[in-house]
Short mmCIF file of C-alpha atoms and ligand atoms in Angstrom, two decimals:
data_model
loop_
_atom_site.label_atom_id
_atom_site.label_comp_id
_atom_site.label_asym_id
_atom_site.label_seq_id
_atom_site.Cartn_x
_atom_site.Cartn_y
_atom_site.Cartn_z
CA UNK A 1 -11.49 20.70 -37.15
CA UNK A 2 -14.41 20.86 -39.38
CA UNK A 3 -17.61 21.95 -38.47
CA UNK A 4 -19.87 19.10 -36.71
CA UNK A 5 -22.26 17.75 -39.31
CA UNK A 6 -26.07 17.97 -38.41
CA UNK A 7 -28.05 15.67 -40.67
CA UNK A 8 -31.98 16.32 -40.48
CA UNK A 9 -33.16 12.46 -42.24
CA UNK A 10 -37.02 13.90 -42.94
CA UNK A 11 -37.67 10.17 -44.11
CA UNK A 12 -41.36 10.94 -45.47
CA UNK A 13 -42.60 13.39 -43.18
CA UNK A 14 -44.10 16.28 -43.57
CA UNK A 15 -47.30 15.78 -44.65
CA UNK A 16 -47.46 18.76 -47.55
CA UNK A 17 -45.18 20.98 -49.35
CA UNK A 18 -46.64 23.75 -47.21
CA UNK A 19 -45.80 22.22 -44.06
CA UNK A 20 -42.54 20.79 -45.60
CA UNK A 21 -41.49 25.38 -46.65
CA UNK A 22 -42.44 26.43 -42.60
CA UNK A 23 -40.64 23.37 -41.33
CA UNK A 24 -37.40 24.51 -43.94
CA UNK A 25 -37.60 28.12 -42.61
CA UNK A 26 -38.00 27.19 -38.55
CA UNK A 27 -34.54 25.07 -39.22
CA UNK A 28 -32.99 27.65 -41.22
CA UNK A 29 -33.60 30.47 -38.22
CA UNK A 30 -32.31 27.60 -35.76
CA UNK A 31 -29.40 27.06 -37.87
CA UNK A 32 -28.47 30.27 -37.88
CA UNK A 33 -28.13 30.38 -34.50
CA UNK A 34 -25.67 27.26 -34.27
CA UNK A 35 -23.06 29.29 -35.94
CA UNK A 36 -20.40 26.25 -35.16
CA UNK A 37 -22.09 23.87 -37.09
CA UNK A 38 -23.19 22.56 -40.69
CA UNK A 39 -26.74 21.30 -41.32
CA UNK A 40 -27.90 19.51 -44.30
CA UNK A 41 -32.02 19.17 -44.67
CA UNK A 42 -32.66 15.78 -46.54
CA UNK A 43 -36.63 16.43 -47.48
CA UNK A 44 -38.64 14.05 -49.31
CA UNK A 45 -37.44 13.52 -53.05
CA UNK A 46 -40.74 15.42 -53.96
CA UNK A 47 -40.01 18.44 -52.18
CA UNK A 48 -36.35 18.36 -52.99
CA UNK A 49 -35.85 20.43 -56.03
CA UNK A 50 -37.98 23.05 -54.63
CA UNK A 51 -37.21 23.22 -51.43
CA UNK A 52 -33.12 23.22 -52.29
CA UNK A 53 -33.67 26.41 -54.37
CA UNK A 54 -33.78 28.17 -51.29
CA UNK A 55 -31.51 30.75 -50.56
CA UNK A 56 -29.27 30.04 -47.15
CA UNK A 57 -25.95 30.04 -46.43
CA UNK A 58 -26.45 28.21 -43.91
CA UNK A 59 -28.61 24.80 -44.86
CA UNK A 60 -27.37 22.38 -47.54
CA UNK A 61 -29.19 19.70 -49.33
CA UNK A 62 -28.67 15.87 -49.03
CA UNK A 63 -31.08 13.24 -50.96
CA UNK A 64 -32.51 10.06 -48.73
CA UNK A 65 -31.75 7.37 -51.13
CA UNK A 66 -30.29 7.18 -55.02
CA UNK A 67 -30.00 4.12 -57.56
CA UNK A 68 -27.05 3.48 -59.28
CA UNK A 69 -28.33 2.54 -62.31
CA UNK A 70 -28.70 6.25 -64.15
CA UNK A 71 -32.00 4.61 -66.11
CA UNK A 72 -33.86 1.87 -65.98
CA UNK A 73 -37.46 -0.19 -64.83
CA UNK A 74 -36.81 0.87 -61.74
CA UNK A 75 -40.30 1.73 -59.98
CA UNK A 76 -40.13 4.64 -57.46
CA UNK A 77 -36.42 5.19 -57.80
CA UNK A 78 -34.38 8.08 -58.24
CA UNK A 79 -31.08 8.39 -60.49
CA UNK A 80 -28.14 10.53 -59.76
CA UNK A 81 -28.43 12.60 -62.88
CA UNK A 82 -32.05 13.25 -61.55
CA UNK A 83 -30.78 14.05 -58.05
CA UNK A 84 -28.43 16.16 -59.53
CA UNK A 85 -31.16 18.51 -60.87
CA UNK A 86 -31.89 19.74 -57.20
CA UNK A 87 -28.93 21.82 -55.52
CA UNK A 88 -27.70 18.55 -53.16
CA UNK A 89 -24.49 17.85 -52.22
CA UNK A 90 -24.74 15.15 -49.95
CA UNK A 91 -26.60 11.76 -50.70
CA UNK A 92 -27.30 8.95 -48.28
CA UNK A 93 -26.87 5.59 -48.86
CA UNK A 94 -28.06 2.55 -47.53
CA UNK A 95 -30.21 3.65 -45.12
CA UNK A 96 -31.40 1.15 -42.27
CA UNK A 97 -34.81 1.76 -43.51
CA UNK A 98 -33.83 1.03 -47.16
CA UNK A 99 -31.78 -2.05 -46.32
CA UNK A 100 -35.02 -3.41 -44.63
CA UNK A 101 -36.76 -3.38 -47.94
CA UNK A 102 -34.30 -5.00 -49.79
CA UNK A 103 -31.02 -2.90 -50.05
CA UNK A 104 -27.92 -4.68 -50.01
CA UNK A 105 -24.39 -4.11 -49.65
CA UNK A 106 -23.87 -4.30 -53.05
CA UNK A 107 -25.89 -1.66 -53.67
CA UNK A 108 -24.46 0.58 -51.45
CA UNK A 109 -21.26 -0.28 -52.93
CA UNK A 110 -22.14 0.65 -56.52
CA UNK A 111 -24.44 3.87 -55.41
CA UNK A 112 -21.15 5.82 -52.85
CA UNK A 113 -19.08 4.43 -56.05
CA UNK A 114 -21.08 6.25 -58.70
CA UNK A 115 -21.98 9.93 -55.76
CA UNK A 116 -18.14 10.01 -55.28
CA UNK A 117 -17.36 9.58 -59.08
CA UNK A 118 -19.81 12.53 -59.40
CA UNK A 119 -18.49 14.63 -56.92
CA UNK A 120 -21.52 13.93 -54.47
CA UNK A 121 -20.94 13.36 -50.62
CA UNK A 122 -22.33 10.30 -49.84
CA UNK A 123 -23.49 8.90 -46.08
CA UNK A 124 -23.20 5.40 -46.05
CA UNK A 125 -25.71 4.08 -43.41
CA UNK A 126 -24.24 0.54 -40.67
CA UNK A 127 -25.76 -0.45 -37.89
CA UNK A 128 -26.62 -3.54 -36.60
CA UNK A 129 -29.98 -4.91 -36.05
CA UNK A 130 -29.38 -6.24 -32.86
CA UNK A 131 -26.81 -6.37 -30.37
CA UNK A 132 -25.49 -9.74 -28.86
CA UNK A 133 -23.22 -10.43 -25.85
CA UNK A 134 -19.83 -11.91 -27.72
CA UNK A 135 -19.67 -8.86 -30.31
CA UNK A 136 -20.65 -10.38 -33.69
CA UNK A 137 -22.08 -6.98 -34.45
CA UNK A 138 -18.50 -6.34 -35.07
CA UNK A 139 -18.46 -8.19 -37.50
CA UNK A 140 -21.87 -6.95 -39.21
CA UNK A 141 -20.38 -3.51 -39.51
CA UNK A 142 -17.36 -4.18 -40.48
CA UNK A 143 -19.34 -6.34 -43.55
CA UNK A 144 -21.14 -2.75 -44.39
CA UNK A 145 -18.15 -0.72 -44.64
CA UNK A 146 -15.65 -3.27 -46.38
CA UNK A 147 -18.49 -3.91 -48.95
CA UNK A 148 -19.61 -0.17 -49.13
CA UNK A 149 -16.34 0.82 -49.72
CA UNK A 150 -14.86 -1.60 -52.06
CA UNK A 151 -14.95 0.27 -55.08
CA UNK A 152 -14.81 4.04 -54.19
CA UNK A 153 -12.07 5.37 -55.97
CA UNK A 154 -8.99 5.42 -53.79
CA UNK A 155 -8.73 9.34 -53.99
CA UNK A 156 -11.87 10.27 -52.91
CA UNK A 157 -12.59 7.40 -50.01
CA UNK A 158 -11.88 10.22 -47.51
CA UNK A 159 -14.51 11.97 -48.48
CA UNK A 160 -17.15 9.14 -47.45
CA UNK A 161 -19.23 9.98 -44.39
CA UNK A 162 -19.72 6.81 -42.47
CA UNK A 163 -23.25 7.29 -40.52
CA UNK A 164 -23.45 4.73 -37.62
CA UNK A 165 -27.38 3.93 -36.81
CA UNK A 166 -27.59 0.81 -34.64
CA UNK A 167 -31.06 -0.39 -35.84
CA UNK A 168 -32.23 -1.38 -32.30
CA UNK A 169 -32.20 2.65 -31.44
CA UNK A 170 -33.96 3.82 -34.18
CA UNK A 171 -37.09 5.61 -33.45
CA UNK A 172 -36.86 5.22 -29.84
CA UNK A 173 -36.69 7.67 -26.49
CA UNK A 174 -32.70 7.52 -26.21
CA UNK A 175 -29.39 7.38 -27.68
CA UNK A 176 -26.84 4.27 -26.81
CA UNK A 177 -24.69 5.29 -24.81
CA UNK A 178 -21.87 8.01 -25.68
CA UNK A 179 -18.78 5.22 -24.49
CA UNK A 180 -20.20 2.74 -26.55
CA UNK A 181 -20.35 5.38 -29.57
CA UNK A 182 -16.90 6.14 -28.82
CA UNK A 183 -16.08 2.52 -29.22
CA UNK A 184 -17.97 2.14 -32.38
CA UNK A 185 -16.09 4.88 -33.93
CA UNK A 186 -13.04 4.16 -33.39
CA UNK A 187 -13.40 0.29 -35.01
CA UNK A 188 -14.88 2.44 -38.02
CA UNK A 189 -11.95 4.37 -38.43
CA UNK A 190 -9.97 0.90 -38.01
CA UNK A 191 -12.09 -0.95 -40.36
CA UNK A 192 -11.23 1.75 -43.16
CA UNK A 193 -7.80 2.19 -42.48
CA UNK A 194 -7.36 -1.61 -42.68
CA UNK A 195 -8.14 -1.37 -45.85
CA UNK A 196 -7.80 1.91 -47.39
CA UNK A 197 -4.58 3.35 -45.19
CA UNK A 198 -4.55 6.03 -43.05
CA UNK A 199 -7.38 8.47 -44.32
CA UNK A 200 -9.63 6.18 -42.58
CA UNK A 201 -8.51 8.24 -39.36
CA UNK A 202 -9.96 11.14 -40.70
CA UNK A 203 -12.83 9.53 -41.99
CA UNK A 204 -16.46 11.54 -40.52
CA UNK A 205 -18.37 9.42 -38.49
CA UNK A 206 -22.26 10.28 -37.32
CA UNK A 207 -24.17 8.90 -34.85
CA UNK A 208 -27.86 8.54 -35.38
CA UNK A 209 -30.77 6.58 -33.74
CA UNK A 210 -33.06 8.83 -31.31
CA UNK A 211 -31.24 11.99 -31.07
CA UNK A 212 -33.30 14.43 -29.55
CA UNK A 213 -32.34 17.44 -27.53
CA UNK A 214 -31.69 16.48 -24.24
CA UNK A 215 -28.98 14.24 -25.49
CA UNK A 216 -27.41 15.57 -28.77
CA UNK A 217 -24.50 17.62 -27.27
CA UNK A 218 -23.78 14.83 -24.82
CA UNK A 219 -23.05 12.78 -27.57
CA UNK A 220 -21.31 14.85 -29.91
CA UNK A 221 -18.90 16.11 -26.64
CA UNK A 222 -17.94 12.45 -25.56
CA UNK A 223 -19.10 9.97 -28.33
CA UNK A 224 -16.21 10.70 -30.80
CA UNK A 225 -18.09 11.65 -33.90
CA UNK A 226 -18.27 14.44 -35.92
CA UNK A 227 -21.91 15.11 -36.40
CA UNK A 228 -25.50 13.74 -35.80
CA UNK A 229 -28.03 11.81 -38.07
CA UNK A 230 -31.76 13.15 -36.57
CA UNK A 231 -34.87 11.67 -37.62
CA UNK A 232 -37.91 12.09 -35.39
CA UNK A 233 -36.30 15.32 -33.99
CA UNK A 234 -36.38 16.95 -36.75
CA UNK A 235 -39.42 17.15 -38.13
CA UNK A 236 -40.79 18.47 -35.17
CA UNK A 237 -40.29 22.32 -35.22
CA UNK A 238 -40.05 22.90 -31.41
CA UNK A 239 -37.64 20.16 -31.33
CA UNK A 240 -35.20 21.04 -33.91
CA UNK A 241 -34.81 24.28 -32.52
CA UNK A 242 -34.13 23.34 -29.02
CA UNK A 243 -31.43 20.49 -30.30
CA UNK A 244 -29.48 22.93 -32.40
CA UNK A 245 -29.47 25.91 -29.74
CA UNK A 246 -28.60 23.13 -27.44
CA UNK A 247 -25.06 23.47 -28.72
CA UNK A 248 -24.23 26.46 -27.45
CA UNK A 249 -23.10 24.54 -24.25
CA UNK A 250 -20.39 23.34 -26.37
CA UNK A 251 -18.70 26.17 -27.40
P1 LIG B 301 -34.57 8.70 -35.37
O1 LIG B 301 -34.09 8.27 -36.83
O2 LIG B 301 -33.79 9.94 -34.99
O3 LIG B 301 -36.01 8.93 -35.51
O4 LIG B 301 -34.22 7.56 -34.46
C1 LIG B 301 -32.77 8.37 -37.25
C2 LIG B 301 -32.64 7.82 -38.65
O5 LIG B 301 -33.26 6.78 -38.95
O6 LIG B 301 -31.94 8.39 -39.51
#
């Protein structure tokens, strides 16, 4: 099995470069200590170049957001090509933060089309906003992934991350519960092998939405995904230590 994924989603935090190079190092020394696992720093686009320069074996590089056009009036955006400038493999996509301000599916669809083309990993954000009693979230996610999906290149589908971040958890005090994670992931994997055959059962899935580390093993040990998508956690240096030396329960 491969390593579990750990995700660190800065969003715009910290609050200068300086901060942004002590936070880097106090996750690299953590992450050297999770020997087990993977973890991929995605900093503010302004600190990315520099910060992904840094020598580790042990951190990679993801950027938050890209636009699939590679030029254009495009205010605040980044390109690929520009991305590609910094030392990132991963790229995520259609964060529930980005969808909020506009983002749609067929975005997402053209930006994991263009990352994969390129040889970029990308982490295509779902998650319901809400969650209502007869299950037309279902539905909502299923929407994402179809859409998301549609025109990745058949060979390189598998290579998708799918990161599931019900919107409702976001930024709160707990995770959803690791049973209903379990059941989440498991219509992901069914959603893609519907319609992309049976690499969808090996596609990665993350959970994110208030990971913290009281409950980040819990859910990597019995929600049925293959990483975690931190936010809050992990731009607190205290915090990110604790949650990855929290794994050693695990092994
Ligand atoms: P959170 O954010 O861990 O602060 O809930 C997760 C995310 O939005 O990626």
């Amino acid at each position: 099995m491969a390593k579990p994924l750990i995700f660190a989603n800065w969003k715009n935090h910290p609050k200068s470069f300086k901060d942004a190079k002590k936070l880097l190092e106090v996750t690299r020394k953590a992450a050297e200590k999770a020997p087990g696992f993977s973890v991929i720093v995605a900093p503010p686009m302004m600190y990315l170049r520099e910060l992904s320069a840094t020598k580790s074996t042990k951190i990679k590089f993801a950027a938050q957001a890209m636009h699939w056009d590679e030029e254009g009036a495009h205010t605040g955006e980044s390109t690929l090509s520009q991305i590609e400038e910094s030392k990132v493999s991963y790229v995520l996509i259609g964060h529930a933060e980005r969808r909020a301000r506009g983002e749609t599916n067929d975005d997402t669809r053209r930006n994991v089309e263009l990352a994969l083309n390129r040889g970029m990993i990308p982490a295509l954000c779902v998650g319901e906003k809400e969650r209502d009693s007869d299950g037309a979230y279902f539905m909502q996610i299923r929407d994402q992934i179809r859409e998301g999906l549609r025109s990745a290149p058949m060979a390189k589908v598998g290579k998708v991350i799918i990161a599931y971040e019900p919107v409702w958890n976001i930024g709160a005090e707990e995770t959803m519960n690791p049973r209903q994670m379990h059941e989440m992931a498991i219509f992901i994997r069914k959603t893609i092998y519907d319609a992309h055959g049976k690499l969808g059962l090996n596609t990665t899935v993350l959970y994110g939405g208030s990971v913290n580390e009281k409950n980040a093993a819990q859910m990597l040990a019995l929600g049925d995904v293959q990483g975690l998508l931190v936010g809050h956690s992990s731009i607190d240096e205290g915090k990110i230590t604790a949650l990855l030396g929290s794994f050693s329960r695990l092994k």
